[in-house]
Amino acid sequence: MNTTLLKEINSRDWNQLFSTDLQTESTQALENGGIILFPQLAFTLLPNENKFLSPSCLDKHSKNISFNALTDVLQGAKCSAREHHELKAMMSRFMQSAQSLVHKIFPFYAAALQIGRTSFRPIEVAGRNTSWRKDDTRLHVDAFPATPNQGRRILRVFTNINPDGQDRFWRVGEPFLQVAKRFLPNIKRPMAGKSAFLKMFRLTKSYRTEYDHLMLSIHNQMKRDMDYQNNVAQEKIYFAPHTTWIVQTDHVSHAAMAGQHLLEQTFYLPVNAMLNPALSPLRILEKLCGRTLAAR
Ligand code: SIN
Ligand code: FE
């Protein structure tokens, strides 16, 4: 394992206070494409929540259960009203823990950070049958067809809650600048009027900016290219059960190869709230393209 990628912090408490030096170092490590790993930070399930460590609570059309804390809506679960309520409580507690951790380790972001979805992933990742575009065992940077983020950073908190000692096994690829330089020359400009069409017919939740178009194209080209998948410089990382890690998945090229039972909390961060906005995929792509790619 290449330890330059991982910054380890020995905290056991989601509400722990950190020194200003550690906060600054961690934020810089994150912005430089690092993974902030808390090897001793576990999310403890309540006795009534252990029954959810099984794919049986999942709707057969979903690959995970998702919770929107802003609307209090749970999606992807197929269970009784009582279990529905319990799942919401578990995911809401995880959201609050993740939010507390992120505020304490990255206080510079706190005022600008926006809450996204909470997700619970009770299915084994290895051997899952899916289309190449949705296949997260292929290296990719995160970009989603229906949810343009218009340049905002995607910051995710992951906790492995596997009860059987099973690691979450990831591959991590080359830095974003190299990814961008490699794939950008093959990407065509979006068709005139396409983004307005997608928005008008609610195929996207907001306007797909040129930034979103490029990120989605890079995501797809990475996943489609098996030669790239096999041969690009990469390393394996095994996240043990009861550990927590934070990554900006819009610039860290990643692939989830194996593992079952994960909790994940997404946050969005406007680029200007970063300590160094020049490290964002938005500013990197704008520099390479020589033009603005999302409204400022
Ligand atoms: C991903 O974001 O591509 C998947 C991460 C995971 O489920 O471990
Ligand atoms: Fe991903």
GROMACS .gro file of C-alpha atoms and ligand atoms in nm:
model
  305
    1MET     CA    1   0.000   0.000   0.000
    2ASN     CA    2   0.136   0.343  -0.095
    3THR     CA    3   0.116   0.532   0.230
    4THR     CA    4   0.151   0.873   0.063
    5LEU     CA    5  -0.213   0.837  -0.039
    6LEU     CA    6  -0.338   0.762   0.311
    7LYS     CA    7  -0.338   1.003   0.599
    8GLU     CA    8  -0.418   0.812   0.917
    9ILE     CA    9  -0.582   0.972   1.217
   10ASN     CA   10  -0.623   0.779   1.539
   11SER     CA   11  -0.960   0.890   1.666
   12ARG     CA   12  -1.233   0.668   1.811
   13ASP     CA   13  -1.490   0.940   1.853
   14TRP     CA   14  -1.710   1.107   1.588
   15ASN     CA   15  -1.712   1.426   1.798
   16GLN     CA   16  -1.340   1.447   1.875
   17LEU     CA   17  -1.174   1.788   1.855
   18PHE     CA   18  -0.853   1.814   1.652
   19SER     CA   19  -0.562   2.059   1.662
   20THR     CA   20  -0.548   2.336   1.403
   21ASP     CA   21  -0.231   2.181   1.258
   22LEU     CA   22  -0.400   1.844   1.209
   23GLN     CA   23  -0.707   2.013   1.058
   24THR     CA   24  -0.491   2.202   0.809
   25GLU     CA   25  -0.275   1.898   0.719
   26SER     CA   26  -0.584   1.680   0.671
   27THR     CA   27  -0.758   1.935   0.451
   28GLN     CA   28  -0.447   1.975   0.237
   29ALA     CA   29  -0.407   1.596   0.211
   30LEU     CA   30  -0.772   1.561   0.104
   31GLU     CA   31  -0.745   1.838  -0.155
   32ASN     CA   32  -0.428   1.678  -0.294
   33GLY     CA   33  -0.612   1.353  -0.368
   34GLY     CA   34  -0.541   1.176  -0.040
   35ILE     CA   35  -0.765   0.948   0.162
   36ILE     CA   36  -0.814   1.042   0.527
   37LEU     CA   37  -0.831   0.712   0.715
   38PHE     CA   38  -0.959   0.666   1.070
   39PRO     CA   39  -0.850   0.308   1.146
   40GLN     CA   40  -1.019   0.305   1.487
   41LEU     CA   41  -1.337   0.494   1.413
   42ALA     CA   42  -1.631   0.253   1.405
   43PHE     CA   43  -2.001   0.318   1.363
   44THR     CA   44  -2.177   0.110   1.625
   45LEU     CA   45  -2.512  -0.040   1.534
   46LEU     CA   46  -2.783  -0.070   1.800
   47PRO     CA   47  -2.901  -0.425   1.883
   48ASN     CA   48  -3.222  -0.381   1.680
   49GLU     CA   49  -3.018  -0.266   1.376
   50ASN     CA   50  -2.803  -0.580   1.334
   51LYS     CA   51  -3.085  -0.747   1.142
   52PHE     CA   52  -3.024  -0.500   0.857
   53LEU     CA   53  -2.685  -0.659   0.785
   54SER     CA   54  -2.844  -0.868   0.513
   55PRO     CA   55  -2.948  -0.795   0.153
   56SER     CA   56  -3.304  -0.902   0.239
   57CYS     CA   57  -3.415  -0.548   0.332
   58LEU     CA   58  -3.322  -0.424  -0.017
   59ASP     CA   59  -3.575  -0.371  -0.294
   60LYS     CA   60  -3.472  -0.606  -0.578
   61HIS     CA   61  -3.430  -0.317  -0.824
   62SER     CA   62  -3.188  -0.124  -0.599
   63LYS     CA   63  -2.819  -0.175  -0.529
   64ASN     CA   64  -2.836   0.026  -0.208
   65ILE     CA   65  -3.071   0.196   0.034
   66SER     CA   66  -3.059   0.571   0.020
   67PHE     CA   67  -3.176   0.833   0.266
   68ASN     CA   68  -3.226   1.201   0.197
   69ALA     CA   69  -3.187   1.380   0.530
   70LEU     CA   70  -3.323   1.705   0.383
   71THR     CA   71  -3.658   1.552   0.283
   72ASP     CA   72  -3.659   1.260   0.532
   73VAL     CA   73  -3.721   1.016   0.243
   74LEU     CA   74  -3.580   0.662   0.238
   75GLN     CA   75  -3.551   0.480  -0.096
   76GLY     CA   76  -3.457   0.130  -0.204
   77ALA     CA   77  -3.580  -0.058   0.107
   78LYS     CA   78  -3.844  -0.328   0.106
   79CYS     CA   79  -3.952  -0.394   0.463
   80SER     CA   80  -4.223  -0.338   0.722
   81ALA     CA   81  -4.322   0.014   0.834
   82ARG     CA   82  -4.142  -0.043   1.162
   83GLU     CA   83  -3.819  -0.155   0.992
   84HIS     CA   84  -3.848   0.139   0.754
   85HIS     CA   85  -3.855   0.367   1.056
   86GLU     CA   86  -3.558   0.188   1.217
   87LEU     CA   87  -3.352   0.207   0.896
   88LYS     CA   88  -3.418   0.580   0.875
   89ALA     CA   89  -3.307   0.625   1.235
   90MET     CA   90  -2.985   0.429   1.170
   91MET     CA   91  -2.900   0.623   0.856
   92SER     CA   92  -2.990   0.955   1.011
   93ARG     CA   93  -2.759   0.878   1.304
   94PHE     CA   94  -2.479   0.795   1.058
   95MET     CA   95  -2.543   1.122   0.873
   96GLN     CA   96  -2.511   1.317   1.198
   97SER     CA   97  -2.193   1.131   1.296
   98ALA     CA   98  -2.035   1.190   0.954
   99GLN     CA   99  -2.135   1.557   0.963
  100SER     CA  100  -1.984   1.603   1.306
  101LEU     CA  101  -1.659   1.436   1.196
  102VAL     CA  102  -1.631   1.644   0.879
  103HIS     CA  103  -1.702   1.969   1.065
  104LYS     CA  104  -1.434   1.887   1.322
  105ILE     CA  105  -1.162   1.772   1.086
  106PHE     CA  106  -1.236   2.026   0.806
  107PRO     CA  107  -1.372   2.331   0.996
  108PHE     CA  108  -1.273   2.555   0.702
  109TYR     CA  109  -1.550   2.390   0.499
  110ALA     CA  110  -1.821   2.390   0.766
  111ALA     CA  111  -2.012   2.701   0.658
  112ALA     CA  112  -2.024   2.602   0.289
  113LEU     CA  113  -2.068   2.224   0.310
  114GLN     CA  114  -2.399   2.091   0.175
  115ILE     CA  115  -2.553   1.760   0.283
  116GLY     CA  116  -2.618   1.498   0.015
  117ARG     CA  117  -2.754   1.144   0.034
  118THR     CA  118  -2.675   0.881   0.293
  119SER     CA  119  -2.635   0.533   0.150
  120PHE     CA  120  -2.635   0.184   0.301
  121ARG     CA  121  -2.484  -0.089   0.081
  122PRO     CA  122  -2.574  -0.437   0.212
  123ILE     CA  123  -2.489  -0.630  -0.111
  124GLU     CA  124  -2.156  -0.803  -0.183
  125VAL     CA  125  -1.980  -0.592  -0.444
  126ALA     CA  126  -1.774  -0.873  -0.604
  127GLY     CA  127  -1.955  -1.056  -0.881
  128ARG     CA  128  -2.250  -0.816  -0.899
  129ASN     CA  129  -2.407  -0.822  -1.242
  130THR     CA  130  -2.437  -0.476  -1.394
  131SER     CA  131  -2.379  -0.269  -1.710
  132TRP     CA  132  -2.024  -0.137  -1.766
  133ARG     CA  133  -2.141   0.221  -1.699
  134LYS     CA  134  -2.273   0.128  -1.353
  135ASP     CA  135  -1.988  -0.113  -1.280
  136ASP     CA  136  -1.804   0.040  -0.984
  137THR     CA  137  -1.543  -0.239  -0.991
  138ARG     CA  138  -1.394  -0.041  -1.281
  139LEU     CA  139  -1.174   0.258  -1.198
  140HIS     CA  140  -1.365   0.585  -1.230
  141VAL     CA  141  -1.413   0.932  -1.090
  142ASP     CA  142  -1.765   0.998  -0.966
  143ALA     CA  143  -2.006   1.178  -1.201
  144PHE     CA  144  -2.377   1.106  -1.225
  145PRO     CA  145  -2.600   1.141  -1.532
  146ALA     CA  146  -2.913   1.270  -1.354
  147THR     CA  147  -2.751   1.482  -1.083
  148PRO     CA  148  -2.516   1.745  -1.226
  149ASN     CA  149  -2.309   1.902  -0.949
  150GLN     CA  150  -2.205   2.203  -1.158
  151GLY     CA  151  -1.847   2.201  -1.033
  152ARG     CA  152  -1.908   2.141  -0.664
  153ARG     CA  153  -1.677   1.889  -0.498
  154ILE     CA  154  -1.808   1.546  -0.397
  155LEU     CA  155  -1.682   1.464  -0.047
  156ARG     CA  156  -1.773   1.121   0.091
  157VAL     CA  157  -1.743   0.958   0.432
  158PHE     CA  158  -1.736   0.575   0.424
  159THR     CA  159  -1.758   0.328   0.714
  160ASN     CA  160  -1.715  -0.046   0.675
  161ILE     CA  161  -1.977  -0.206   0.904
  162ASN     CA  162  -1.914  -0.565   0.795
  163PRO     CA  163  -1.975  -0.795   1.097
  164ASP     CA  164  -1.773  -1.093   0.959
  165GLY     CA  165  -1.424  -0.945   0.938
  166GLN     CA  166  -1.445  -0.869   0.564
  167ASP     CA  167  -1.248  -0.576   0.423
  168ARG     CA  168  -1.378  -0.327   0.169
  169PHE     CA  169  -1.128  -0.373  -0.112
  170TRP     CA  170  -1.062  -0.077  -0.344
  171ARG     CA  171  -0.826  -0.008  -0.629
  172VAL     CA  172  -0.708   0.353  -0.660
  173GLY     CA  173  -0.567   0.488  -0.986
  174GLU     CA  174  -0.366   0.783  -1.116
  175PRO     CA  175  -0.411   1.150  -1.005
  176PHE     CA  176  -0.692   1.353  -1.165
  177LEU     CA  177  -0.461   1.574  -1.371
  178GLN     CA  178  -0.328   1.265  -1.549
  179VAL     CA  179  -0.678   1.122  -1.593
  180ALA     CA  180  -0.795   1.452  -1.742
  181LYS     CA  181  -0.498   1.487  -1.978
  182ARG     CA  182  -0.545   1.131  -2.098
  183PHE     CA  183  -0.920   1.141  -2.172
  184LEU     CA  184  -0.997   1.507  -2.251
  185PRO     CA  185  -0.865   1.498  -2.611
  186ASN     CA  186  -1.126   1.230  -2.704
  187ILE     CA  187  -1.428   1.418  -2.568
  188LYS     CA  188  -1.656   1.612  -2.801
  189ARG     CA  189  -1.841   1.927  -2.693
  190PRO     CA  190  -2.203   1.863  -2.585
  191MET     CA  191  -2.469   1.890  -2.855
  192ALA     CA  192  -2.620   2.242  -2.865
  193GLY     CA  193  -2.944   2.253  -2.665
  194LYS     CA  194  -2.897   1.909  -2.506
  195SER     CA  195  -2.858   2.037  -2.149
  196ALA     CA  196  -3.170   2.255  -2.176
  197PHE     CA  197  -3.361   1.956  -2.316
  198LEU     CA  198  -3.244   1.728  -2.032
  199LYS     CA  199  -3.346   1.987  -1.773
  200MET     CA  200  -3.682   2.065  -1.936
  201PHE     CA  201  -3.784   1.697  -1.945
  202ARG     CA  202  -3.647   1.642  -1.594
  203LEU     CA  203  -3.391   1.389  -1.715
  204THR     CA  204  -3.143   1.584  -1.504
  205LYS     CA  205  -3.224   1.739  -1.164
  206SER     CA  206  -3.047   2.062  -1.259
  207TYR     CA  207  -2.869   2.209  -1.562
  208ARG     CA  208  -2.588   1.986  -1.697
  209THR     CA  209  -2.300   2.230  -1.734
  210GLU     CA  210  -2.006   2.169  -1.966
  211TYR     CA  211  -1.814   2.064  -1.655
  212ASP     CA  212  -2.074   1.792  -1.586
  213HIS     CA  213  -2.061   1.683  -1.950
  214LEU     CA  214  -1.681   1.645  -1.933
  215MET     CA  215  -1.684   1.462  -1.598
  216LEU     CA  216  -1.953   1.221  -1.716
  217SER     CA  217  -1.761   1.158  -2.040
  218ILE     CA  218  -1.437   1.097  -1.845
  219HIS     CA  219  -1.623   0.860  -1.608
  220ASN     CA  220  -1.763   0.665  -1.905
  221GLN     CA  221  -1.441   0.655  -2.105
  222MET     CA  222  -1.243   0.530  -1.805
  223LYS     CA  223  -1.491   0.250  -1.740
  224ARG     CA  224  -1.521   0.148  -2.105
  225ASP     CA  225  -1.145   0.116  -2.161
  226MET     CA  226  -1.036  -0.228  -2.033
  227ASP     CA  227  -0.678  -0.171  -2.140
  228TYR     CA  228  -0.672   0.138  -1.916
  229GLN     CA  229  -0.841  -0.054  -1.633
  230ASN     CA  230  -0.579  -0.326  -1.639
  231ASN     CA  231  -0.266  -0.129  -1.713
  232VAL     CA  232  -0.289   0.218  -1.557
  233ALA     CA  233  -0.072   0.272  -1.245
  234GLN     CA  234  -0.285   0.164  -0.951
  235GLU     CA  235  -0.273   0.028  -0.602
  236LYS     CA  236  -0.491  -0.186  -0.380
  237ILE     CA  237  -0.632  -0.060  -0.053
  238TYR     CA  238  -0.811  -0.283   0.200
  239PHE     CA  239  -1.037  -0.098   0.442
  240ALA     CA  240  -1.088  -0.320   0.746
  241PRO     CA  241  -1.424  -0.354   0.920
  242HIS     CA  242  -1.497  -0.084   1.176
  243THR     CA  243  -1.279   0.173   1.000
  244THR     CA  244  -1.383   0.504   0.842
  245TRP     CA  245  -1.233   0.697   0.552
  246ILE     CA  246  -1.298   1.027   0.373
  247VAL     CA  247  -1.230   1.085   0.002
  248GLN     CA  248  -1.321   1.338  -0.263
  249THR     CA  249  -1.444   1.082  -0.514
  250ASP     CA  250  -1.474   1.332  -0.799
  251HIS     CA  251  -1.094   1.343  -0.832
  252VAL     CA  252  -0.966   1.022  -0.673
  253SER     CA  253  -0.990   0.747  -0.934
  254HIS     CA  254  -1.137   0.448  -0.746
  255ALA     CA  255  -1.294   0.106  -0.792
  256ALA     CA  256  -1.473  -0.101  -0.525
  257MET     CA  257  -1.367  -0.463  -0.589
  258ALA     CA  258  -1.515  -0.653  -0.295
  259GLY     CA  259  -1.690  -0.604   0.036
  260GLN     CA  260  -2.036  -0.607   0.188
  261HIS     CA  261  -2.213  -0.373   0.430
  262LEU     CA  262  -2.100  -0.015   0.398
  263LEU     CA  263  -2.242   0.316   0.511
  264GLU     CA  264  -2.160   0.626   0.307
  265GLN     CA  265  -2.246   0.994   0.349
  266THR     CA  266  -2.212   1.239   0.060
  267PHE     CA  267  -2.142   1.610   0.102
  268TYR     CA  268  -2.106   1.877  -0.166
  269LEU     CA  269  -1.861   2.162  -0.141
  270PRO     CA  270  -1.846   2.474  -0.361
  271VAL     CA  271  -1.499   2.500  -0.516
  272ASN     CA  272  -1.437   2.845  -0.368
  273ALA     CA  273  -1.466   2.702  -0.016
  274MET     CA  274  -1.153   2.491  -0.073
  275LEU     CA  275  -0.820   2.598   0.077
  276ASN     CA  276  -0.678   2.565  -0.276
  277PRO     CA  277  -0.951   2.578  -0.545
  278ALA     CA  278  -0.685   2.525  -0.818
  279LEU     CA  279  -0.674   2.157  -0.714
  280SER     CA  280  -1.044   2.101  -0.798
  281PRO     CA  281  -1.142   1.903  -1.110
  282LEU     CA  282  -1.334   2.214  -1.223
  283ARG     CA  283  -1.030   2.442  -1.218
  284ILE     CA  284  -0.801   2.170  -1.360
  285LEU     CA  285  -1.037   2.109  -1.653
  286GLU     CA  286  -1.088   2.483  -1.707
  287LYS     CA  287  -0.713   2.532  -1.726
  288LEU     CA  288  -0.672   2.246  -1.973
  289CYS     CA  289  -0.965   2.366  -2.188
  290GLY     CA  290  -0.884   2.738  -2.161
  291ARG     CA  291  -1.243   2.839  -2.085
  292THR     CA  292  -1.504   2.858  -1.808
  293LEU     CA  293  -1.698   2.532  -1.771
  294ALA     CA  294  -1.956   2.621  -1.505
  295ALA     CA  295  -2.113   2.947  -1.389
  296ARG     CA  296  -1.907   3.123  -1.121
  297SIN     C1  297  -1.793   0.386  -0.553
  297SIN     O1  298  -1.811   0.500  -0.507
  297SIN     O2  299  -1.760   0.373  -0.669
  297SIN     C2  300  -1.815   0.264  -0.468
  297SIN     C3  301  -1.752   0.273  -0.335
  297SIN     C4  302  -1.791   0.154  -0.249
  297SIN     O3  303  -1.907   0.112  -0.254
  297SIN     O4  304  -1.704   0.103  -0.176
  298FE      FE  305  -1.757   0.584  -0.729
   0.00000   0.00000   0.00000
